[in-house]
Amino acid sequence: AATVAAAAAPPQPSAKPAPPDEALLPAPINKAEISATQRRAEFHAAKEAAERNRQRVLDEQERADRAAAADDATELVVAAGAAKPIRVPGHIARKLDRRQAEAAERRLRRGSEAGPCSETEACGDAEEVEERDYAPASPVDEAEVRRVEAEREEEAYSALLETLRELQLAQPFHHLSPDGGEDELGATRPAREAAQPAGFVAAPDEAGLTFELVEPGSADGDQLRESAAEQDLLAAGLMSGVDETPDEELGGAGEPSALALRRVLRGHLGDAAFDEAHARLQRVAEEEDDDALVGDLQRILGAHRLDKLPMMLQLIYLEEQRRG
């Protein structure tokens, strides 16, 4: 009966929790109502600010692209030994850099192919390897050695002439003023630094001062390509200096002698410039980069007398033939 009475009794209420401290509660937020007009005004203001930022980014990108195009039109190439940098078109500067990198890669590859020892042989100390006397495995073919050396000299000479021709073709760009104003010929820099579109050929006018873009498929482009060989022959004749030299100075008909060439070159260049250039050409190393040689010769002779370089090479060839 006591158990039934306890179960039937109503439950006792629990103790109420203490009220929280009002100082610790956050301050009530006053939620002010925003009208539709004010909301639309804030939206339009944010939209205008975003449009201004987008236009600013586009303007900065356009200025950067314009500066990159101007830098690509002409670049300053610092040749070894040159008195001052040479300004050439961007595609010629990149070609010279690529040729120099390929020459360095060929030298590195030749050095790696001719290793100090093979995998099957044990390499001794460096001093022992240097002091070891190696006997030739087979007799040396002198004729083959001379043939290989002649091929290398011809290849180096062709690369040198190609570099000189590229620099001569780039001479109209040398008159550009660095500050963007008018150059010595009266033309503004942006008018002559326009980027050349891909697939087009830059054809100089009769005066050689301005360039006109010619499409390869057109009649002008075909005529330009057909006359390339004739222009090469004309450039070789102008570079040789024969057209400026009387026949009596060249020693009469036939091949000019070494003494006649020496006398003509001394008359054109002067004794000091001739002696220095002649000595520099005789000190050409086998693996020397042609760009460094061109830079030294330009410093010695000057850009206006580089056309006498083929005559210098012919003189050295005749002297070697006479000594041989």
Coordinates of C-alpha atoms in Angstrom, one line a residue:
A1 CA 0.0 0.0 0.0
A2 CA 2.9 2.4 0.8
T3 CA 4.4 1.6 -2.6
V4 CA 1.1 2.4 -4.4
A5 CA 0.8 5.6 -2.5
A6 CA 4.3 6.7 -3.4
A7 CA 3.7 6.0 -7.1
A8 CA 0.4 8.0 -7.0
A9 CA 2.0 11.0 -5.4
P10 CA 2.7 13.9 -7.9
P11 CA 6.4 14.5 -8.7
Q12 CA 8.2 17.3 -6.9
P13 CA 9.3 20.3 -9.0
S14 CA 13.1 20.6 -9.5
A15 CA 15.0 23.7 -8.5
K16 CA 15.0 26.6 -11.0
P17 CA 18.5 27.5 -12.6
A18 CA 20.0 30.8 -11.7
P19 CA 19.4 33.6 -14.1
P20 CA 22.5 34.5 -16.4
D21 CA 24.5 37.5 -15.7
E22 CA 23.3 40.3 -17.9
A23 CA 26.8 41.8 -18.1
L24 CA 28.1 38.7 -19.9
L25 CA 25.3 38.7 -22.6
P26 CA 26.0 40.4 -26.0
A27 CA 24.5 43.8 -26.6
P28 CA 21.2 43.6 -28.5
I29 CA 21.5 44.2 -32.3
N30 CA 19.4 47.0 -33.6
K31 CA 18.2 45.6 -37.0
A32 CA 17.4 48.7 -38.9
E33 CA 15.3 48.1 -42.0
I34 CA 16.9 49.0 -45.4
S35 CA 14.6 50.4 -48.0
A36 CA 14.5 49.0 -51.5
T37 CA 15.8 52.4 -52.9
Q38 CA 18.9 52.3 -50.7
R39 CA 19.6 48.7 -51.5
R40 CA 19.5 49.4 -55.2
A41 CA 21.8 52.4 -54.8
E42 CA 24.4 50.3 -52.9
F43 CA 24.2 47.6 -55.6
H44 CA 24.8 50.1 -58.4
A45 CA 27.7 51.7 -56.5
A46 CA 29.3 48.2 -56.0
K47 CA 28.8 47.4 -59.7
E48 CA 30.4 50.7 -60.8
A49 CA 33.4 50.0 -58.5
A50 CA 33.9 46.5 -60.0
E51 CA 33.7 47.9 -63.5
R52 CA 36.4 50.5 -62.7
N53 CA 38.6 47.8 -61.3
R54 CA 38.1 45.7 -64.4
Q55 CA 38.9 48.6 -66.8
R56 CA 42.0 49.4 -64.8
V57 CA 43.3 45.8 -65.1
L58 CA 42.6 45.8 -68.9
D59 CA 44.5 49.1 -69.3
E60 CA 47.5 47.7 -67.4
Q61 CA 47.5 44.6 -69.6
E62 CA 47.3 46.6 -72.8
R63 CA 50.2 48.8 -71.7
A64 CA 52.2 45.7 -70.9
D65 CA 51.5 44.1 -74.3
R66 CA 52.4 47.3 -76.0
A67 CA 55.7 47.5 -74.2
A68 CA 56.4 43.9 -75.0
A69 CA 55.8 44.4 -78.7
A70 CA 58.1 47.4 -78.7
D71 CA 60.8 45.5 -76.9
D72 CA 60.4 42.6 -79.4
A73 CA 60.8 44.9 -82.4
T74 CA 64.4 45.9 -81.6
E75 CA 66.7 44.5 -79.0
L76 CA 70.2 45.6 -77.8
V77 CA 72.8 42.8 -78.4
V78 CA 76.0 43.1 -76.3
A79 CA 78.7 41.6 -78.4
A80 CA 82.0 40.5 -76.8
G81 CA 84.6 43.2 -77.1
A82 CA 82.2 45.7 -78.7
A83 CA 82.5 49.3 -77.6
K84 CA 78.7 49.7 -77.2
P85 CA 75.6 47.4 -77.7
I86 CA 74.3 46.9 -81.2
R87 CA 70.5 47.4 -81.8
V88 CA 69.2 44.7 -84.1
P89 CA 65.6 43.3 -84.7
G90 CA 64.3 41.0 -82.1
H91 CA 64.2 37.9 -84.4
I92 CA 67.8 38.3 -85.3
A93 CA 68.8 38.7 -81.6
R94 CA 67.0 35.5 -80.8
K95 CA 68.6 33.7 -83.7
L96 CA 72.1 34.8 -82.5
D97 CA 71.3 33.6 -79.0
R98 CA 70.0 30.3 -80.3
R99 CA 73.1 29.8 -82.5
Q100 CA 75.4 30.5 -79.5
A101 CA 73.4 28.0 -77.3
E102 CA 73.7 25.4 -80.0
A103 CA 77.4 25.9 -80.3
A104 CA 77.8 25.5 -76.5
E105 CA 75.7 22.4 -76.6
R106 CA 77.8 20.8 -79.4
R107 CA 81.0 21.5 -77.4
L108 CA 79.5 20.0 -74.3
R109 CA 78.3 16.9 -76.2
R110 CA 81.8 16.4 -77.7
G111 CA 83.3 16.6 -74.3
S112 CA 80.8 14.1 -72.8
E113 CA 81.3 11.6 -75.7
A114 CA 85.1 11.6 -75.2
G115 CA 85.0 10.5 -71.6
P116 CA 88.1 9.9 -69.4
C117 CA 87.7 6.1 -69.4
S118 CA 85.2 3.3 -70.2
E119 CA 83.0 1.3 -67.8
T120 CA 85.0 -1.9 -68.3
E121 CA 88.3 -0.2 -67.4
A122 CA 89.3 1.0 -64.0
C123 CA 90.3 4.7 -63.9
G124 CA 93.4 5.4 -61.8
D125 CA 94.3 8.6 -60.2
A126 CA 94.2 11.8 -62.2
E127 CA 98.0 12.2 -62.0
E128 CA 98.6 8.7 -63.3
V129 CA 96.3 9.2 -66.2
E130 CA 98.0 12.5 -67.1
E131 CA 101.5 11.0 -66.9
R132 CA 100.5 7.8 -68.9
D133 CA 102.0 7.8 -72.4
Y134 CA 99.4 6.5 -74.9
A135 CA 100.6 5.1 -78.2
P136 CA 98.3 5.7 -81.3
A137 CA 96.2 2.7 -82.1
S138 CA 96.5 3.3 -85.8
P139 CA 98.7 5.6 -88.0
V140 CA 97.2 9.1 -88.5
D141 CA 95.9 9.9 -91.9
E142 CA 97.3 13.3 -92.6
A143 CA 95.1 13.8 -95.7
E144 CA 91.9 13.0 -93.7
V145 CA 93.0 15.4 -91.0
R146 CA 93.6 18.2 -93.5
R147 CA 90.2 17.5 -95.1
V148 CA 88.4 17.7 -91.8
E149 CA 90.2 20.9 -90.8
A150 CA 89.3 22.5 -94.2
E151 CA 85.6 21.5 -93.7
R152 CA 85.6 23.1 -90.2
E153 CA 87.2 26.3 -91.5
E154 CA 84.7 26.5 -94.3
E155 CA 81.8 26.0 -91.9
A156 CA 83.2 28.7 -89.5
Y157 CA 83.7 31.1 -92.4
S158 CA 80.2 30.6 -93.7
A159 CA 78.7 31.2 -90.2
L160 CA 80.8 34.3 -89.9
L161 CA 79.6 35.7 -93.2
E162 CA 76.0 34.9 -92.3
T163 CA 76.3 36.8 -89.1
L164 CA 77.9 39.8 -90.8
R165 CA 75.2 39.8 -93.5
E166 CA 72.4 39.7 -90.8
L167 CA 74.1 42.7 -89.0
Q168 CA 74.3 44.6 -92.3
L169 CA 70.7 43.9 -93.1
A170 CA 69.8 45.2 -89.6
Q171 CA 71.6 48.5 -90.1
P172 CA 68.4 50.6 -90.7
F173 CA 67.5 49.9 -87.1
H174 CA 70.7 51.3 -85.8
H175 CA 69.4 54.9 -86.2
L176 CA 66.5 54.4 -83.8
S177 CA 66.5 56.9 -80.9
P178 CA 66.2 55.2 -77.4
D179 CA 63.8 57.9 -76.1
G180 CA 61.1 57.2 -78.7
G181 CA 61.5 60.5 -80.6
E182 CA 62.5 61.1 -84.1
D183 CA 65.7 59.4 -85.3
E184 CA 68.5 60.7 -87.4
L185 CA 66.5 60.0 -90.6
G186 CA 63.4 61.9 -89.4
A187 CA 61.2 58.8 -88.7
T188 CA 59.5 58.1 -85.4
R189 CA 60.4 55.0 -83.5
P190 CA 56.8 53.4 -83.3
A191 CA 56.5 53.8 -87.1
R192 CA 59.7 51.7 -87.6
E193 CA 59.4 49.3 -84.7
A194 CA 56.1 47.7 -85.8
A195 CA 56.1 44.0 -85.1
Q196 CA 56.5 41.9 -88.3
P197 CA 53.5 39.5 -88.7
A198 CA 54.2 35.8 -89.0
G199 CA 54.5 34.6 -92.6
F200 CA 55.4 38.1 -94.1
V201 CA 58.7 39.3 -95.5
A202 CA 60.1 42.7 -94.8
A203 CA 61.2 44.2 -98.1
P204 CA 63.3 47.5 -98.0
D205 CA 62.4 50.3 -100.3
E206 CA 64.8 51.8 -102.9
A207 CA 66.5 54.1 -100.3
G208 CA 66.8 51.3 -97.8
L209 CA 65.3 53.4 -95.0
T210 CA 61.8 52.0 -94.6
F211 CA 60.4 48.4 -94.8
E212 CA 57.2 47.2 -96.5
L213 CA 55.5 43.9 -95.4
V214 CA 55.2 41.6 -98.4
E215 CA 53.1 38.5 -98.3
P216 CA 55.1 35.4 -99.5
G217 CA 52.3 34.2 -101.8
S218 CA 52.1 37.5 -103.7
A219 CA 54.0 38.4 -106.9
D220 CA 56.2 40.8 -104.9
G221 CA 57.1 38.0 -102.4
D222 CA 58.0 35.6 -105.3
Q223 CA 60.1 38.3 -106.9
L224 CA 61.8 38.9 -103.6
R225 CA 62.6 35.3 -103.1
E226 CA 63.8 34.8 -106.7
S227 CA 66.3 37.7 -106.4
A228 CA 67.8 36.4 -103.1
A229 CA 70.7 34.7 -104.9
E230 CA 71.4 37.9 -106.9
Q231 CA 71.3 40.0 -103.7
D232 CA 73.7 37.5 -102.0
L233 CA 76.2 37.9 -104.9
L234 CA 75.9 41.7 -104.8
A235 CA 76.4 41.7 -101.0
A236 CA 79.5 39.5 -101.4
G237 CA 80.9 41.9 -104.0
L238 CA 80.3 44.9 -101.9
M239 CA 81.8 43.3 -98.8
S240 CA 84.9 42.3 -100.7
G241 CA 85.7 45.9 -101.6
V242 CA 86.7 44.9 -105.1
D243 CA 84.3 47.5 -106.7
E244 CA 86.1 50.3 -104.8
T245 CA 89.6 49.2 -105.7
P246 CA 91.2 50.0 -109.1
D247 CA 92.7 47.1 -111.1
E248 CA 96.2 48.4 -110.8
E249 CA 96.0 48.3 -107.0
L250 CA 94.9 44.7 -107.1
G251 CA 98.1 43.8 -109.1
G252 CA 96.5 43.4 -112.5
A253 CA 94.3 40.6 -113.8
G254 CA 93.8 37.3 -112.1
E255 CA 93.9 36.5 -108.4
P256 CA 95.2 39.3 -106.3
S257 CA 98.5 38.6 -104.6
A258 CA 99.1 38.8 -100.8
L259 CA 101.3 41.9 -101.2
A260 CA 98.6 43.7 -103.3
L261 CA 95.9 42.9 -100.8
R262 CA 98.1 44.0 -97.9
R263 CA 98.8 47.3 -99.7
V264 CA 95.1 47.9 -100.4
L265 CA 94.0 47.0 -96.9
R266 CA 96.6 49.3 -95.3
G267 CA 95.4 52.1 -97.5
H268 CA 91.7 51.6 -96.6
L269 CA 92.1 50.8 -92.9
G270 CA 95.4 52.4 -91.8
D271 CA 98.4 50.7 -90.4
A272 CA 97.3 50.4 -86.7
A273 CA 93.8 49.0 -87.5
F274 CA 95.2 46.6 -90.1
D275 CA 97.9 45.2 -87.8
E276 CA 95.4 44.7 -84.9
A277 CA 92.7 43.1 -87.1
H278 CA 95.3 40.9 -88.9
A279 CA 96.7 39.7 -85.5
R280 CA 93.2 39.0 -84.1
L281 CA 92.2 36.9 -87.2
Q282 CA 95.4 34.8 -86.8
R283 CA 94.5 34.1 -83.2
V284 CA 91.1 32.5 -83.9
A285 CA 90.6 29.4 -81.7
E286 CA 89.1 26.2 -83.1
E287 CA 86.0 26.3 -80.9
E288 CA 85.7 30.1 -80.7
D289 CA 82.2 31.5 -81.1
D290 CA 81.8 33.6 -84.2
D291 CA 79.8 36.3 -82.3
A292 CA 82.8 37.0 -80.1
L293 CA 85.1 37.3 -83.1
V294 CA 82.6 39.7 -84.8
G295 CA 82.5 41.8 -81.7
D296 CA 86.3 42.1 -81.6
L297 CA 86.5 43.0 -85.3
Q298 CA 83.7 45.6 -85.0
R299 CA 85.6 47.2 -82.1
I300 CA 88.9 47.2 -84.1
L301 CA 87.6 48.2 -87.6
G302 CA 84.3 49.9 -86.7
A303 CA 80.9 49.1 -88.2
H304 CA 81.6 51.2 -91.4
R305 CA 84.7 49.2 -92.3
L306 CA 83.5 45.6 -91.7
D307 CA 83.1 45.2 -95.5
K308 CA 86.9 44.8 -95.7
L309 CA 86.7 41.6 -93.6
P310 CA 86.5 39.2 -96.6
M311 CA 89.6 40.8 -98.0
M312 CA 91.4 40.2 -94.7
L313 CA 90.4 36.6 -94.7
Q314 CA 91.6 36.2 -98.3
L315 CA 94.9 37.7 -97.4
I316 CA 95.3 35.3 -94.5
Y317 CA 94.4 32.4 -96.8
L318 CA 97.1 33.5 -99.3
E319 CA 99.7 33.9 -96.6
E320 CA 99.0 30.4 -95.3
Q321 CA 99.2 29.0 -98.8
R322 CA 102.6 30.7 -99.3
R323 CA 103.9 29.4 -95.9
G324 CA 102.6 25.8 -96.7

